[in-house]
Coordinates of C-alpha atoms in Angstrom, one line a residue:
X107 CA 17.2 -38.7 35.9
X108 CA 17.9 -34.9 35.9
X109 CA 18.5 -33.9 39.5
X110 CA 19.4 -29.9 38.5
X111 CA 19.1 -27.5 35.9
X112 CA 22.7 -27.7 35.5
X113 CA 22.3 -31.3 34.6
X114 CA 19.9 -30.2 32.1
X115 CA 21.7 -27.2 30.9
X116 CA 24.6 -29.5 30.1
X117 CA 22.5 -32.2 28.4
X118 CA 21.2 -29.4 26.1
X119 CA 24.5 -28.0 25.0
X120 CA 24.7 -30.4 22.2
X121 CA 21.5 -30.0 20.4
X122 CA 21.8 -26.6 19.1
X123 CA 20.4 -23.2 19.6
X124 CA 16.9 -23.3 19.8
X125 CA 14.9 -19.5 18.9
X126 CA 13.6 -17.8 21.6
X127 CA 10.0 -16.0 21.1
X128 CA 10.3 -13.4 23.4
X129 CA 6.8 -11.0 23.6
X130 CA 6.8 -8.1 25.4
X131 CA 9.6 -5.7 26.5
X132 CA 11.3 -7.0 29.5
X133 CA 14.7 -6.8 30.7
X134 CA 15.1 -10.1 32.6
X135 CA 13.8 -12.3 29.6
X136 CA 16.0 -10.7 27.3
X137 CA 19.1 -11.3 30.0
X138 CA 17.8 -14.6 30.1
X139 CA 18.1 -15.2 26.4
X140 CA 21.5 -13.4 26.2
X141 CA 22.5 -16.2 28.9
X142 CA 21.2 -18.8 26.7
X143 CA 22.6 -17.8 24.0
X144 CA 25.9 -17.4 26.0
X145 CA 25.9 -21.6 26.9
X146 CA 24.8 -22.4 23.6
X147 CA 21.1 -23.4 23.8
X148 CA 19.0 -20.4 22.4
X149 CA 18.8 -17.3 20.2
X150 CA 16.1 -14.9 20.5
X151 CA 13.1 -13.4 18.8
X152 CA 12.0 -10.2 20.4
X153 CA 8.5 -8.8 20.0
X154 CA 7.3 -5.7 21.1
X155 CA 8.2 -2.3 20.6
X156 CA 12.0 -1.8 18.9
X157 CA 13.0 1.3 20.8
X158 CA 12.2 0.0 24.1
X159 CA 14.1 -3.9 22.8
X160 CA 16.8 -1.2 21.3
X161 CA 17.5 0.6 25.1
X162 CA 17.6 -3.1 26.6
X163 CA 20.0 -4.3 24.2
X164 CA 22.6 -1.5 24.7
X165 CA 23.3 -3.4 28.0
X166 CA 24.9 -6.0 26.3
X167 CA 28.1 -5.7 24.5
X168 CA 27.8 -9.3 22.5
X169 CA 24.6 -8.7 20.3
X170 CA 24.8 -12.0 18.6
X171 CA 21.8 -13.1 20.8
X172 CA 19.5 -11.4 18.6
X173 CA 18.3 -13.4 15.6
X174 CA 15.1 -11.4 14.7
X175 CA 13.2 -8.2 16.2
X176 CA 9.5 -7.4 15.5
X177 CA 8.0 -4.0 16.1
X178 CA 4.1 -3.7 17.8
X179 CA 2.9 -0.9 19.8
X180 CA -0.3 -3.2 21.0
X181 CA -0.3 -6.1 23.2
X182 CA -2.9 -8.1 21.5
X183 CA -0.8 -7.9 18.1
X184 CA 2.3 -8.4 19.7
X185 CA 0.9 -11.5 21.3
X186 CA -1.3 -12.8 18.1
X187 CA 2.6 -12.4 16.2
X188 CA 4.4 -14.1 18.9
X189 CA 1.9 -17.2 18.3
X190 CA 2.2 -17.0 14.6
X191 CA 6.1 -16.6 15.2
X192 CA 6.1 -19.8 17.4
X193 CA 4.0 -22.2 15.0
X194 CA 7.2 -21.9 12.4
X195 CA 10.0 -22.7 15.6
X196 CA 11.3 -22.0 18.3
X197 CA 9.6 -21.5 22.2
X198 CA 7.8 -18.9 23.3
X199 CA 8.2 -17.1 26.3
X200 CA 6.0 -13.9 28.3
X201 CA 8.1 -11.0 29.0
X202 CA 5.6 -7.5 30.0
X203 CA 2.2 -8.8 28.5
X204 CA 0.0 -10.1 30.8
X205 CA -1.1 -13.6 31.3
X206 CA -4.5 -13.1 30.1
X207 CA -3.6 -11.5 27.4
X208 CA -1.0 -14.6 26.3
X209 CA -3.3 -17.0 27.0
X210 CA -6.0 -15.8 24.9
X211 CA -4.2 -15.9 22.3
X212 CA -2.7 -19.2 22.6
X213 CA -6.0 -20.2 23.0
X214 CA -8.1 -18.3 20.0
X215 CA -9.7 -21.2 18.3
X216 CA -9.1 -19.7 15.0
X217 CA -5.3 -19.3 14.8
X218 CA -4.1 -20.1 18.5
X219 CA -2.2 -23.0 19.6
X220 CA -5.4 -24.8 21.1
X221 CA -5.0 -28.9 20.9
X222 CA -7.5 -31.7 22.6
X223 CA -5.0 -31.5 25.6
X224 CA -5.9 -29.1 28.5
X225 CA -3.0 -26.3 28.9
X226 CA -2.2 -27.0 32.3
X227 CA 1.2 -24.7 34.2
X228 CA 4.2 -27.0 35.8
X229 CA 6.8 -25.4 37.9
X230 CA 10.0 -27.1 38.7
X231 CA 12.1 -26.4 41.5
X232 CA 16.0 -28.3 43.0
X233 CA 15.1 -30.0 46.5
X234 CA 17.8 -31.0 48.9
X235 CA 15.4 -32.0 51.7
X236 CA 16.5 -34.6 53.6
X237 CA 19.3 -35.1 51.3
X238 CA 17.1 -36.7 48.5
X239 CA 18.4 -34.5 45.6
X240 CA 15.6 -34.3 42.6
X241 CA 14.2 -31.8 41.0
X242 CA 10.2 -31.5 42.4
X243 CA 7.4 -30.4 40.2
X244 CA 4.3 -28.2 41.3
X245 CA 0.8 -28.1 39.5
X246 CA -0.9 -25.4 39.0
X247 CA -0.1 -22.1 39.7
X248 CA -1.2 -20.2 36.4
X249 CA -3.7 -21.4 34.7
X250 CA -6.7 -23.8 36.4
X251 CA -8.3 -21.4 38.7
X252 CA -10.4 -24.4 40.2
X253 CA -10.3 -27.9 38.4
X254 CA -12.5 -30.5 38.7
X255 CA -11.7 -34.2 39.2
X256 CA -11.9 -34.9 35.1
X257 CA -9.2 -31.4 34.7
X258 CA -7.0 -32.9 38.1
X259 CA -6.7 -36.2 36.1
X260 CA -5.7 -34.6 33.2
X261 CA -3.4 -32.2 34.9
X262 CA -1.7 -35.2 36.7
X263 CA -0.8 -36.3 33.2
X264 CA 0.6 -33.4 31.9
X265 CA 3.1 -33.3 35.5
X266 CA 3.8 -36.7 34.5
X267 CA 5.1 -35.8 30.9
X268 CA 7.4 -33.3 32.4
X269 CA 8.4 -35.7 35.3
X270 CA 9.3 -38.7 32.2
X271 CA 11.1 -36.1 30.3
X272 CA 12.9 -35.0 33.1
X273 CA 14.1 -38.9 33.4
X274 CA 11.8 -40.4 36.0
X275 CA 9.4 -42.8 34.6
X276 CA 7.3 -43.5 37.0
X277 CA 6.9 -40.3 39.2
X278 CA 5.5 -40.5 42.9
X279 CA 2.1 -37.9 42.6
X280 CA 1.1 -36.0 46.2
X281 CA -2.2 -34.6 45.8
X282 CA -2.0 -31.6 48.4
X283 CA -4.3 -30.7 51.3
X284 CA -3.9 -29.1 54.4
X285 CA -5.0 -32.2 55.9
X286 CA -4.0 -36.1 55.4
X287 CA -7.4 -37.3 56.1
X288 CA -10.3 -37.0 54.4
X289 CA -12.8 -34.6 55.9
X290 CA -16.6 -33.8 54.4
X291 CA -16.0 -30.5 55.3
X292 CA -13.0 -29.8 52.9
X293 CA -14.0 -30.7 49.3
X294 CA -10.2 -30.9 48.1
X295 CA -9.8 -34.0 50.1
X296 CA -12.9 -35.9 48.5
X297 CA -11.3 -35.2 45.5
X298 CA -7.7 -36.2 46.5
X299 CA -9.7 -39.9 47.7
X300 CA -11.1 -40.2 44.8
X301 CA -8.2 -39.3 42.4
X302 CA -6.5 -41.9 44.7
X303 CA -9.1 -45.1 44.0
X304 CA -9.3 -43.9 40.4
X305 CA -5.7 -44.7 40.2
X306 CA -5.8 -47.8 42.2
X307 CA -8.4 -48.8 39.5
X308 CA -5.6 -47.9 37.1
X309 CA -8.0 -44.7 35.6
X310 CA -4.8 -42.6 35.9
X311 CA -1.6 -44.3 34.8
X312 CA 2.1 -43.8 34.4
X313 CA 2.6 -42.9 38.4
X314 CA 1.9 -43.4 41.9
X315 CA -0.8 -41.3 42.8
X316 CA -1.7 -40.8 46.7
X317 CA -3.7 -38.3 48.4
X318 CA -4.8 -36.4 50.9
X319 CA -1.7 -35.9 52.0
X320 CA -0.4 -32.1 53.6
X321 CA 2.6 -30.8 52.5
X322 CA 4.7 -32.1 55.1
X323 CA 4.2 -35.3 54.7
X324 CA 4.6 -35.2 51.1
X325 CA 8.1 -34.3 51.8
X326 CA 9.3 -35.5 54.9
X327 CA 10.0 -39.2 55.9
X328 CA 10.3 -37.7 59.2
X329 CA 6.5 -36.0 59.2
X330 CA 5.6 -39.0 57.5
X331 CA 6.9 -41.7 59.9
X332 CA 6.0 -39.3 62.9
X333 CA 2.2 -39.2 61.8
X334 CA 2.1 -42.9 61.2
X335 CA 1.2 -42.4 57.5
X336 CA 2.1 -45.7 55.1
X337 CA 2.3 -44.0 52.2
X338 CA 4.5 -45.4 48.8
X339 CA 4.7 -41.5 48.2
X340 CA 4.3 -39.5 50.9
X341 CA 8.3 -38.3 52.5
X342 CA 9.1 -38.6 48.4
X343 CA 6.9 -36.8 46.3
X344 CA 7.9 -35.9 42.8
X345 CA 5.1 -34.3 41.8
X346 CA 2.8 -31.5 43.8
X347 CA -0.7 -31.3 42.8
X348 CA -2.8 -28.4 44.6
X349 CA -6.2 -28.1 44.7
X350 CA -6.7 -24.4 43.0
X351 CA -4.5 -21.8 41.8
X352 CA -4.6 -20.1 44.9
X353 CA -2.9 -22.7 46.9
X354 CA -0.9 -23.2 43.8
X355 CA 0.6 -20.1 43.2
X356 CA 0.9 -19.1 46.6
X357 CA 3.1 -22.2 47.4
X358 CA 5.5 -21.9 44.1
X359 CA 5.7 -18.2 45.2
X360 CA 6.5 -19.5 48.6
X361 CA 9.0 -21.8 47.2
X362 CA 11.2 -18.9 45.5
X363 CA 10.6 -15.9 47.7
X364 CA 11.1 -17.5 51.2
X365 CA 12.8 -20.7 50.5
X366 CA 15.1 -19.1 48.1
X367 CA 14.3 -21.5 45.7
X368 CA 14.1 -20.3 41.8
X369 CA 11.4 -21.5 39.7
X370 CA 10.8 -22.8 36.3
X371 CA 7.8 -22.3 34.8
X372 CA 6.6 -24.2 31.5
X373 CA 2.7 -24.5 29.8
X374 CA 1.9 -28.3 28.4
X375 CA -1.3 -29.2 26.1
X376 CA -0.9 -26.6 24.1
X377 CA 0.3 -27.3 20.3
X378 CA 4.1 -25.3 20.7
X379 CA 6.1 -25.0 23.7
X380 CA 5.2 -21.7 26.1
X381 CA 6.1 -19.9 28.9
X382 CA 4.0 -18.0 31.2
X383 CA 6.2 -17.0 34.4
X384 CA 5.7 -14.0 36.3
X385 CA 6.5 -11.0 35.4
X386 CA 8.1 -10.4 38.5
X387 CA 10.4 -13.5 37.9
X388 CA 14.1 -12.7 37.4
X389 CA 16.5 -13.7 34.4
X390 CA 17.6 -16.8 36.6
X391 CA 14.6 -18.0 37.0
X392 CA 13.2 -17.2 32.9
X393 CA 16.6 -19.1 32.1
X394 CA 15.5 -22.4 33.8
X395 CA 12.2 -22.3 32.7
X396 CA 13.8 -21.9 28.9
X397 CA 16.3 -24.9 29.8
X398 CA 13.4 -26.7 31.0
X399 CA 11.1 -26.1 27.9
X400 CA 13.7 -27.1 25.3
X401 CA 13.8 -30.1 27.2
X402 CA 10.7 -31.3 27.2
X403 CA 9.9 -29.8 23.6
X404 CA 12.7 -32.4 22.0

């Protein structure tokens, strides 16, 4: 089981270098490619306007990171190319479009990258606590504004590909509240009970699914055993599921910006392999989120 990015990074040195769809102008995605392509796992594909690529690339001496650059003005076009691009190899990955603007393309039912999977977001972030080292996963902060129990379900199961690629075949699931009891007057922890019996009844498989539980005791033996909670996943979560985006994307930014922790961020369900981090997200972070990618793409 892969318990850092290094570990991953090293595991992928062998398997060549995979192309890098890059759309839209932005210098930390291009640095991030330049640093794959420095340890061997990627080259990149740049879309977006050439001048503006041109400027970013004078900052690096080494150019051989560059396999292929595509000139568009328009954001639309340079994310309709980007999807065309990625159907014939490679990974794609945001750099200055917006998310919208991605997804709808990835998702035009015509020419997109739509399959019968739900395209659900997974960030992955190194954990120490307690001295358990792992790699945790957090679902969803970019894409399901507000899923229903059917959308959780299937969003636990696209947590739980990552989690098996990432070595761990039978991943512990916390379904997050800010309480560990169920209470009427807080829908998200109906849904966490029920998402629990559904799994007892073996409706979702593959995991240990338990839930309400708050984050503290998702993570902390100590919280856990403090509260009186008996719990096969709650001090030792693998996987994070939060009730909305809000709460989603709130807590990964949480994760990064106060806990220091970078993120990587990767798209499942859909027909290639994407990713949709922030655009605020720096080259370290667009670097694990391309390590993690190739890794679950092979």
């Amino acid at each position: 089981m892969f318990k850092s990015f290094q570990e991953i990074i090293e595991h992928l040195k062998g398997v060549g270098k995979t192309p890098i769809v890059v759309v839209g102008e932005d210098r930390d995605a291009v640095e991030a490619v330049f640093d794959a392509y420095k340890i061997g796992i990627g080259v990149g594909i740049f879309i977006g306007s050439k001048e503006k690529f041109d400027k970013i690339f004078e900052e690096f001496e080494d150019k051989g990171f560059i396999k292929d650059v595509i000139d568009s003005k328009d954001d639309e076009e340079k994310c309709k190319i980007a999807v065309e691009t990625v159907k014939n190899e490679g990974i794609l990955l945001k750099g200055s479009v917006k998310t919208a603007t991605l997804l709808k393309a990835v998702l035009n039912k015509d020419w997109g990258l739509r399959t019968d999977r739900i395209i659900t977001s997974v960030a992955a972030f190194e954990s120490n606590y307690e001295g358990r080292e792992k790699i945790i996963l957090l679902s969803d902060g970019g894409v399901l504004i507000r899923p229903d129990i059917d959308t959780l379900v299937k969003e636990i199961d696209n947590a739980v590909f990552v989690a098996n690629k990432l070595g761990n075949p039978m991943p512990k699931v916390a379904l997050l509240c800010a309480v560990e009891v169920v209470n009427p007057d807080m829908p998200e922890t109906l849904n966490a009970a029920m998402l629990r019996k559904m799994w007892e009844r073996g409706q979702i498989k593959g995991c240990i699914v338990d839930g309400p539980l708050a984050l503290d005791n998702a993570l902390s033996v100590y919280a856990k055993e403090k509260k009186g909670i008996v719990s096969d996943v709650a001090g030792d979560a693998d996987i994070l599921i939060t009730p909305d985006i809000v709460s989603g994307n709130i807590l990964g930014k949480a994760v990064e910006y106060i806990g220091g922790k970078p993120l990587a961020v990767t798209v499942v369900g859909a027909s290639r392999p994407i990713m949709i981090p922030s655009r605020a997200d720096k080259a370290e972070s667009k670097l694990r989120s391309i390590a993690l990618t190739i890794l679950i793409s092979k």
